[in-house]
mmCIF file of C-alpha atoms and ligand atoms in Angstrom:
data_model
loop_
_atom_site.group_PDB
_atom_site.id
_atom_site.type_symbol
_atom_site.label_atom_id
_atom_site.label_comp_id
_atom_site.label_asym_id
_atom_site.label_seq_id
_atom_site.Cartn_x
_atom_site.Cartn_y
_atom_site.Cartn_z
ATOM 1 C CA MET A 25 5.732 -99.477 -99.838
ATOM 2 C CA GLU A 26 4.756 -99.023 -96.108
ATOM 3 C CA LYS A 27 3.464 -102.465 -95.926
ATOM 4 C CA ARG A 28 6.890 -103.695 -97.226
ATOM 5 C CA CYS A 29 8.512 -101.512 -94.367
ATOM 6 C CA TYR A 30 6.557 -103.560 -91.622
ATOM 7 C CA LEU A 31 7.066 -106.753 -93.296
ATOM 8 C CA LEU A 32 10.973 -106.070 -93.434
ATOM 9 C CA LEU A 33 10.835 -105.031 -89.593
ATOM 10 C CA ALA A 34 8.773 -108.112 -88.904
ATOM 11 C CA VAL A 35 11.549 -110.096 -90.516
ATOM 12 C CA LEU A 36 14.399 -108.444 -88.918
ATOM 13 C CA PHE A 37 12.530 -108.697 -85.554
ATOM 14 C CA PHE A 38 12.303 -112.449 -86.187
ATOM 15 C CA PHE A 39 16.016 -112.963 -86.882
ATOM 16 C CA PHE A 40 17.846 -110.549 -84.451
ATOM 17 C CA LEU A 41 15.592 -110.338 -81.357
ATOM 18 C CA SER A 42 13.968 -113.681 -80.924
ATOM 19 C CA PRO A 43 15.892 -116.435 -78.959
ATOM 20 C CA VAL A 44 18.152 -118.897 -81.242
ATOM 21 C CA GLU A 45 15.642 -121.635 -82.059
ATOM 22 C CA THR A 46 16.003 -124.032 -84.407
ATOM 23 C CA ARG A 47 13.997 -126.915 -85.935
ATOM 24 C CA PRO A 48 16.336 -129.025 -88.134
ATOM 25 C CA SER A 49 15.212 -131.940 -90.017
ATOM 26 C CA SER A 50 16.955 -134.266 -87.506
ATOM 27 C CA GLY A 51 14.108 -133.745 -85.197
ATOM 28 C CA LEU A 52 16.030 -131.855 -82.821
ATOM 29 C CA ASP A 53 14.710 -128.413 -81.320
ATOM 30 C CA ILE A 54 17.432 -126.353 -79.872
ATOM 31 C CA ASN A 55 16.993 -123.029 -77.753
ATOM 32 C CA LEU A 56 19.533 -120.832 -76.052
ATOM 33 C CA THR A 57 18.626 -118.437 -73.628
ATOM 34 C CA PRO A 58 19.869 -115.322 -73.885
ATOM 35 C CA SER A 59 20.864 -116.069 -77.596
ATOM 36 C CA THR A 60 24.193 -114.185 -77.271
ATOM 37 C CA ILE A 61 26.395 -114.583 -74.335
ATOM 38 C CA GLY A 62 28.907 -111.878 -72.659
ATOM 39 C CA GLN A 63 32.449 -112.501 -71.328
ATOM 40 C CA GLY A 64 32.269 -114.141 -67.768
ATOM 41 C CA GLU A 65 28.363 -115.022 -68.608
ATOM 42 C CA VAL A 66 26.431 -118.142 -69.070
ATOM 43 C CA ALA A 67 23.210 -119.247 -71.256
ATOM 44 C CA LEU A 68 20.866 -122.001 -70.726
ATOM 45 C CA LEU A 69 20.773 -124.599 -73.656
ATOM 46 C CA SER A 70 17.591 -126.494 -74.007
ATOM 47 C CA ILE A 71 17.230 -129.367 -76.618
ATOM 48 C CA GLN A 72 13.836 -131.108 -77.335
ATOM 49 C CA LYS A 73 14.614 -134.046 -79.245
ATOM 50 C CA LEU A 74 12.583 -136.959 -80.397
ATOM 51 C CA GLY A 75 14.169 -140.768 -79.538
ATOM 52 C CA GLU A 76 16.010 -141.890 -76.685
ATOM 53 C CA ALA A 77 19.591 -140.915 -77.601
ATOM 54 C CA LYS A 78 21.143 -138.524 -75.454
ATOM 55 C CA PRO A 79 22.548 -135.534 -77.788
ATOM 56 C CA LYS A 80 26.109 -134.733 -77.441
ATOM 57 C CA VAL A 81 27.034 -131.012 -77.238
ATOM 58 C CA ILE A 82 30.621 -129.460 -77.873
ATOM 59 C CA TRP A 83 31.373 -125.728 -76.899
ATOM 60 C CA MET A 84 34.732 -124.400 -77.330
ATOM 61 C CA GLY A 85 36.417 -127.819 -77.428
ATOM 62 C CA GLU A 86 34.551 -128.842 -74.083
ATOM 63 C CA LYS A 87 31.986 -131.446 -73.508
ATOM 64 C CA ILE A 88 28.758 -129.904 -72.394
ATOM 65 C CA THR A 89 26.929 -132.066 -69.617
ATOM 66 C CA LEU A 90 22.977 -132.372 -70.210
ATOM 67 C CA LEU A 91 20.383 -133.292 -67.789
ATOM 68 C CA SER A 92 17.244 -134.780 -68.814
ATOM 69 C CA ASP A 93 13.303 -134.736 -67.916
ATOM 70 C CA ASN A 94 11.973 -137.818 -66.833
ATOM 71 C CA LYS A 95 10.913 -138.808 -70.232
ATOM 72 C CA ASN A 96 14.345 -138.216 -71.910
ATOM 73 C CA GLU A 97 12.608 -135.572 -74.059
ATOM 74 C CA ILE A 98 14.190 -132.376 -73.017
ATOM 75 C CA TRP A 99 17.790 -132.028 -72.426
ATOM 76 C CA THR A 100 19.366 -128.878 -70.572
ATOM 77 C CA GLY A 101 22.655 -127.679 -69.935
ATOM 78 C CA PHE A 102 24.782 -124.488 -69.470
ATOM 79 C CA ILE A 103 27.058 -122.887 -72.018
ATOM 80 C CA GLY A 104 29.431 -120.449 -70.434
ATOM 81 C CA VAL A 105 32.255 -118.176 -71.461
ATOM 82 C CA ASP A 106 35.271 -117.426 -69.331
ATOM 83 C CA LEU A 107 35.724 -113.815 -68.215
ATOM 84 C CA THR A 108 38.725 -113.320 -70.819
ATOM 85 C CA THR A 109 37.467 -115.115 -73.744
ATOM 86 C CA LYS A 110 37.989 -113.240 -77.054
ATOM 87 C CA PRO A 111 34.609 -111.764 -78.230
ATOM 88 C CA GLY A 112 33.583 -113.002 -81.566
ATOM 89 C CA ARG A 113 31.450 -115.560 -83.191
ATOM 90 C CA TYR A 114 31.725 -119.466 -81.888
ATOM 91 C CA LYS A 115 30.262 -122.653 -83.179
ATOM 92 C CA LEU A 116 27.990 -124.546 -80.733
ATOM 93 C CA LYS A 117 28.072 -128.440 -82.139
ATOM 94 C CA ILE A 118 25.168 -130.659 -81.364
ATOM 95 C CA ASN A 119 24.921 -134.552 -82.291
ATOM 96 C CA LEU A 120 22.814 -137.017 -82.115
ATOM 97 C CA THR A 121 24.547 -140.298 -80.976
ATOM 98 C CA ASN A 122 25.928 -142.266 -83.998
ATOM 99 C CA ASN A 123 25.271 -139.516 -86.233
ATOM 100 C CA ASN A 124 28.530 -138.006 -87.835
ATOM 101 C CA ASN A 125 26.801 -135.018 -89.213
ATOM 102 C CA PRO A 126 26.594 -132.811 -86.025
ATOM 103 C CA HIS A 127 24.250 -129.677 -86.136
ATOM 104 C CA SER A 128 25.757 -126.698 -85.291
ATOM 105 C CA ILE A 129 24.583 -123.013 -84.369
ATOM 106 C CA THR A 130 26.620 -119.901 -84.258
ATOM 107 C CA VAL A 131 26.791 -118.216 -80.979
ATOM 108 C CA SER A 132 28.082 -114.308 -80.520
ATOM 109 C CA VAL A 133 30.024 -113.823 -77.559
ATOM 110 C CA LEU A 134 29.953 -109.922 -76.437
ATOM 111 C CA SER A 135 32.640 -107.929 -74.855
ATOM 112 C CA ARG A 136 31.873 -106.974 -71.183
ATOM 113 C CA ASP A 137 33.252 -104.231 -69.425
ATOM 114 C CA TYR A 138 32.959 -104.872 -65.646
ATOM 115 C CA GLY A 139 35.145 -101.791 -64.371
ATOM 116 C CA ILE A 140 38.237 -101.039 -62.164
ATOM 117 C CA ARG A 141 38.603 -101.981 -58.498
ATOM 118 C CA ARG A 142 41.296 -100.105 -56.543
ATOM 119 C CA LEU A 143 42.601 -101.288 -53.280
ATOM 120 C CA THR A 144 45.178 -100.144 -50.937
ATOM 121 C CA LEU A 145 46.875 -103.099 -48.823
ATOM 122 C CA PRO A 146 49.582 -103.426 -46.252
ATOM 123 C CA LYS A 147 52.999 -103.832 -48.199
ATOM 124 C CA GLU A 148 53.295 -107.270 -46.469
ATOM 125 C CA MET A 149 50.102 -108.686 -47.842
ATOM 126 C CA VAL A 150 51.365 -107.675 -51.669
ATOM 127 C CA GLU A 151 55.032 -107.914 -51.612
ATOM 128 C CA LEU A 152 55.553 -111.692 -50.914
ATOM 129 C CA ASP A 153 58.693 -113.316 -49.465
ATOM 130 C CA THR A 154 60.302 -116.385 -51.190
ATOM 131 C CA ASN A 155 58.554 -118.921 -49.000
ATOM 132 C CA THR A 156 54.947 -117.250 -49.170
ATOM 133 C CA LEU A 157 55.488 -117.133 -52.840
ATOM 134 C CA LYS A 158 56.278 -120.815 -53.130
ATOM 135 C CA ARG A 159 52.993 -121.441 -50.952
ATOM 136 C CA VAL A 160 50.938 -119.380 -53.003
ATOM 137 C CA LEU A 161 51.958 -120.830 -56.422
ATOM 138 C CA GLU A 162 51.527 -124.529 -54.954
ATOM 139 C CA GLU A 163 47.993 -123.213 -53.733
ATOM 140 C CA SER A 164 47.106 -122.015 -57.135
ATOM 141 C CA ARG A 165 48.325 -125.193 -58.887
ATOM 142 C CA ARG A 166 46.216 -127.163 -56.537
ATOM 143 C CA MET A 167 43.201 -125.095 -57.134
ATOM 144 C CA LYS A 168 43.527 -125.275 -60.923
ATOM 145 C CA GLU A 169 43.760 -129.293 -60.840
ATOM 146 C CA LEU A 170 40.337 -129.248 -59.422
ATOM 147 C CA PHE A 171 38.820 -127.247 -62.075
ATOM 148 C CA ILE A 172 40.255 -129.929 -64.606
ATOM 149 C CA SER A 173 39.231 -133.055 -62.697
ATOM 150 C CA SER A 174 35.505 -132.506 -62.368
ATOM 151 C CA ASP A 175 33.461 -135.608 -61.772
ATOM 152 C CA GLU A 176 31.501 -136.132 -65.435
ATOM 153 C CA TYR A 177 28.345 -137.310 -63.871
ATOM 154 C CA PRO A 178 26.204 -134.280 -62.834
ATOM 155 C CA LEU A 179 25.152 -133.966 -59.123
ATOM 156 C CA TRP A 180 23.709 -130.665 -59.594
ATOM 157 C CA MET A 181 19.786 -130.345 -59.829
ATOM 158 C CA GLY A 182 17.419 -127.367 -60.599
ATOM 159 C CA ARG A 183 18.134 -124.001 -59.433
ATOM 160 C CA TRP A 184 21.343 -122.570 -58.188
ATOM 161 C CA ILE A 185 20.938 -120.491 -54.858
ATOM 162 C CA SER A 186 23.016 -117.540 -53.352
ATOM 163 C CA PRO A 187 24.776 -118.963 -50.279
ATOM 164 C CA VAL A 188 24.320 -116.112 -48.032
ATOM 165 C CA GLN A 189 21.323 -113.265 -47.751
ATOM 166 C CA GLY A 190 23.788 -110.421 -48.379
ATOM 167 C CA THR A 191 23.969 -108.212 -51.112
ATOM 168 C CA VAL A 192 27.144 -107.833 -53.923
ATOM 169 C CA VAL A 193 29.600 -105.618 -52.110
ATOM 170 C CA SER A 194 32.377 -106.102 -54.746
ATOM 171 C CA PRO A 195 31.075 -107.329 -58.265
ATOM 172 C CA PHE A 196 32.201 -110.266 -60.478
ATOM 173 C CA GLY A 197 35.047 -109.345 -63.199
ATOM 174 C CA CYS A 198 36.404 -106.122 -62.318
ATOM 175 C CA ARG A 199 39.935 -105.453 -62.940
ATOM 176 C CA CYS A 200 41.849 -105.406 -59.473
ATOM 177 C CA ILE A 201 44.367 -102.611 -58.883
ATOM 178 C CA ILE A 202 46.249 -103.269 -55.877
ATOM 179 C CA ASN A 203 48.976 -100.536 -54.526
ATOM 180 C CA ASP A 204 48.879 -99.313 -58.067
ATOM 181 C CA MET A 205 49.683 -102.836 -59.604
ATOM 182 C CA GLU A 206 47.318 -104.611 -61.821
ATOM 183 C CA ARG A 207 46.444 -108.155 -60.576
ATOM 184 C CA SER A 208 44.164 -110.916 -61.496
ATOM 185 C CA PRO A 209 40.418 -109.688 -62.453
ATOM 186 C CA HIS A 210 37.994 -110.584 -59.757
ATOM 187 C CA SER A 211 36.914 -114.137 -60.360
ATOM 188 C CA GLY A 212 33.714 -114.276 -58.240
ATOM 189 C CA ILE A 213 31.506 -112.012 -56.040
ATOM 190 C CA ASP A 214 31.930 -110.595 -52.798
ATOM 191 C CA LEU A 215 28.568 -111.020 -50.826
ATOM 192 C CA LYS A 216 27.921 -109.133 -47.572
ATOM 193 C CA ALA A 217 28.324 -111.478 -44.589
ATOM 194 C CA ALA A 218 29.110 -110.933 -40.931
ATOM 195 C CA GLU A 219 31.693 -112.854 -39.060
ATOM 196 C CA GLY A 220 30.099 -116.160 -38.268
ATOM 197 C CA ALA A 221 26.946 -115.867 -40.708
ATOM 198 C CA PRO A 222 25.905 -119.333 -41.843
ATOM 199 C CA VAL A 223 27.190 -120.271 -45.475
ATOM 200 C CA LYS A 224 24.874 -122.593 -47.841
ATOM 201 C CA ALA A 225 25.954 -124.718 -50.740
ATOM 202 C CA THR A 226 24.540 -123.397 -53.794
ATOM 203 C CA ASN A 227 23.740 -126.711 -55.257
ATOM 204 C CA ARG A 228 24.133 -130.407 -54.627
ATOM 205 C CA GLY A 229 27.765 -131.755 -54.982
ATOM 206 C CA ILE A 230 30.867 -133.443 -53.553
ATOM 207 C CA VAL A 231 33.286 -131.381 -51.230
ATOM 208 C CA ALA A 232 36.427 -131.320 -53.311
ATOM 209 C CA LEU A 233 38.622 -129.232 -51.110
ATOM 210 C CA VAL A 234 38.895 -127.655 -47.567
ATOM 211 C CA GLU A 235 42.090 -125.711 -47.029
ATOM 212 C CA ASN A 236 43.383 -122.563 -45.733
ATOM 213 C CA HIS A 237 45.247 -120.697 -48.420
ATOM 214 C CA PHE A 238 47.156 -117.417 -48.157
ATOM 215 C CA PHE A 239 44.882 -115.076 -50.524
ATOM 216 C CA SER A 240 41.677 -116.917 -50.074
ATOM 217 C CA GLY A 241 41.911 -117.988 -46.076
ATOM 218 C CA LEU A 242 39.855 -120.950 -45.274
ATOM 219 C CA GLY A 243 37.858 -122.105 -48.221
ATOM 220 C CA ILE A 244 35.763 -124.686 -49.436
ATOM 221 C CA VAL A 245 35.278 -125.979 -52.982
ATOM 222 C CA ILE A 246 32.391 -128.142 -53.994
ATOM 223 C CA ASP A 247 32.269 -130.336 -57.243
ATOM 224 C CA HIS A 248 28.800 -130.337 -58.579
ATOM 225 C CA GLY A 249 29.690 -132.752 -61.579
ATOM 226 C CA GLY A 250 29.557 -132.127 -65.070
ATOM 227 C CA GLY A 251 32.221 -129.343 -65.014
ATOM 228 C CA ILE A 252 30.817 -127.152 -62.449
ATOM 229 C CA GLN A 253 32.434 -126.196 -58.959
ATOM 230 C CA SER A 254 31.539 -123.527 -56.662
ATOM 231 C CA MET A 255 34.046 -121.652 -54.284
ATOM 232 C CA TYR A 256 33.517 -120.192 -50.789
ATOM 233 C CA PHE A 257 36.469 -117.949 -49.603
ATOM 234 C CA HIS A 258 37.668 -116.116 -46.090
ATOM 235 C CA LEU A 259 35.536 -118.571 -44.130
ATOM 236 C CA SER A 260 35.937 -118.660 -40.029
ATOM 237 C CA LYS A 261 34.961 -122.168 -39.761
ATOM 238 C CA ASP A 262 34.311 -125.377 -42.106
ATOM 239 C CA PHE A 263 31.535 -127.924 -41.301
ATOM 240 C CA VAL A 264 32.478 -130.456 -44.112
ATOM 241 C CA LYS A 265 35.101 -132.906 -45.308
ATOM 242 C CA VAL A 266 36.529 -133.663 -48.797
ATOM 243 C CA GLY A 267 34.646 -136.490 -50.309
ATOM 244 C CA GLN A 268 31.341 -135.823 -48.454
ATOM 245 C CA LEU A 269 28.171 -135.318 -50.577
ATOM 246 C CA VAL A 270 26.215 -132.059 -49.586
ATOM 247 C CA GLU A 271 22.832 -131.040 -50.644
ATOM 248 C CA LYS A 272 21.830 -127.740 -51.913
ATOM 249 C CA ASP A 273 20.994 -125.274 -48.835
ATOM 250 C CA THR A 274 23.574 -127.122 -46.405
ATOM 251 C CA ILE A 275 25.330 -125.059 -44.069
ATOM 252 C CA ILE A 276 28.853 -125.708 -45.077
ATOM 253 C CA GLY A 277 30.755 -123.560 -42.846
ATOM 254 C CA LEU A 278 30.729 -119.748 -41.278
ATOM 255 C CA ALA A 279 31.600 -116.551 -43.010
ATOM 256 C CA GLY A 280 34.783 -114.722 -42.009
ATOM 257 C CA SER A 281 37.816 -112.557 -42.690
ATOM 258 C CA SER A 282 40.234 -115.255 -43.283
ATOM 259 C CA GLY A 283 43.326 -114.769 -46.119
ATOM 260 C CA ARG A 284 43.941 -111.602 -47.670
ATOM 261 C CA VAL A 285 40.931 -109.456 -46.870
ATOM 262 C CA THR A 286 40.060 -106.105 -45.636
ATOM 263 C CA GLY A 287 36.881 -107.135 -43.633
ATOM 264 C CA PRO A 288 34.330 -110.055 -43.356
ATOM 265 C CA HIS A 289 32.452 -111.074 -46.405
ATOM 266 C CA LEU A 290 32.068 -114.203 -48.588
ATOM 267 C CA HIS A 291 33.875 -114.476 -51.762
ATOM 268 C CA PHE A 292 31.634 -116.823 -53.907
ATOM 269 C CA GLY A 293 32.875 -118.144 -57.373
ATOM 270 C CA ILE A 294 31.571 -120.444 -59.864
ATOM 271 C CA ARG A 295 33.750 -122.259 -62.707
ATOM 272 C CA LEU A 296 32.199 -123.906 -65.328
ATOM 273 C CA ASN A 297 34.232 -126.329 -67.827
ATOM 274 C CA GLY A 298 37.181 -124.200 -66.019
ATOM 275 C CA GLY A 299 35.972 -120.870 -67.095
ATOM 276 C CA ARG A 300 35.237 -118.022 -64.692
ATOM 277 C CA ILE A 301 31.565 -117.139 -64.537
ATOM 278 C CA ASP A 302 29.557 -114.677 -62.687
ATOM 279 C CA PRO A 303 27.579 -116.582 -60.155
ATOM 280 C CA ILE A 304 24.742 -113.932 -60.244
ATOM 281 C CA LYS A 305 24.121 -114.830 -63.922
ATOM 282 C CA LEU A 306 24.122 -118.703 -63.233
ATOM 283 C CA ILE A 307 21.404 -118.115 -60.218
ATOM 284 C CA GLU A 308 19.283 -115.552 -62.654
ATOM 285 C CA ILE A 309 19.526 -118.143 -65.796
ATOM 286 C CA SER A 310 18.704 -121.207 -63.628
ATOM 287 C CA GLY A 311 15.571 -119.425 -62.183
ATOM 288 C CA VAL A 312 13.597 -121.244 -64.940
ATOM 289 C CA LEU A 313 14.108 -124.545 -63.652
ATOM 290 C CA GLU A 314 12.750 -126.106 -60.690
ATOM 291 C CA ARG A 315 13.625 -125.537 -57.368
HETATM 292 ZN ZN1 ZN B 401 36.123 -111.579 -53.562
#
């Protein structure tokens, strides 16, 4: 009887605690780490496959960009979930080129409680006049356009790094209540950074935007290709131009307190296929990749 119990426990452990790993007959070997994804989080997909053809991966209706190793044997990419994606079970479809019978695995998206942040700001920063409201809407439209027009070709390589040394002073995802009114949740992290502290590119990419916006102040957006962008807001100075290719670690500007802020810091955000992702998770998850 006891033996049976142990056997059952071992089977349960294998099915529920080990990362998702499958070896279908197609010669694919799929790994997702971690095997479940929380709202606003990201997982690393690794596909080991025999043969030259590049696998095609579809997640929540979007094509996932994969990078290969030198031998075209191991393909890696990031699977992300927006902050407000409904928790549940979603299919990750993986297909070999010219194969009409995709392999699919089910991935659980878990609910995350990011807490609440209450802020009190001067009235003129919250209650916008008609002209300012017009400006804010136009800036928001321009920003959203960038997230759908990412270059298909991936420019990023290896690990993702923090743009400044500072600790997180305001975490990702918290519901923002300004002067008792609920606003959009925090779509990035606020990192401690003194006025004038150098800000580095989190990875390789092309500068997609350098603009002064009402809320985000002087901001830079880098398109890393393959549907991934990074954002750096409230800067005091920029050193890059739109269209410029920047390497990981390049100083792109200086931290500051431009836009709607209560003091100097760096707002750092990541979008993955348009979804708002916790940058800390991307940095952690990509730690297993080469520098
Ligand atoms: Zn922020």
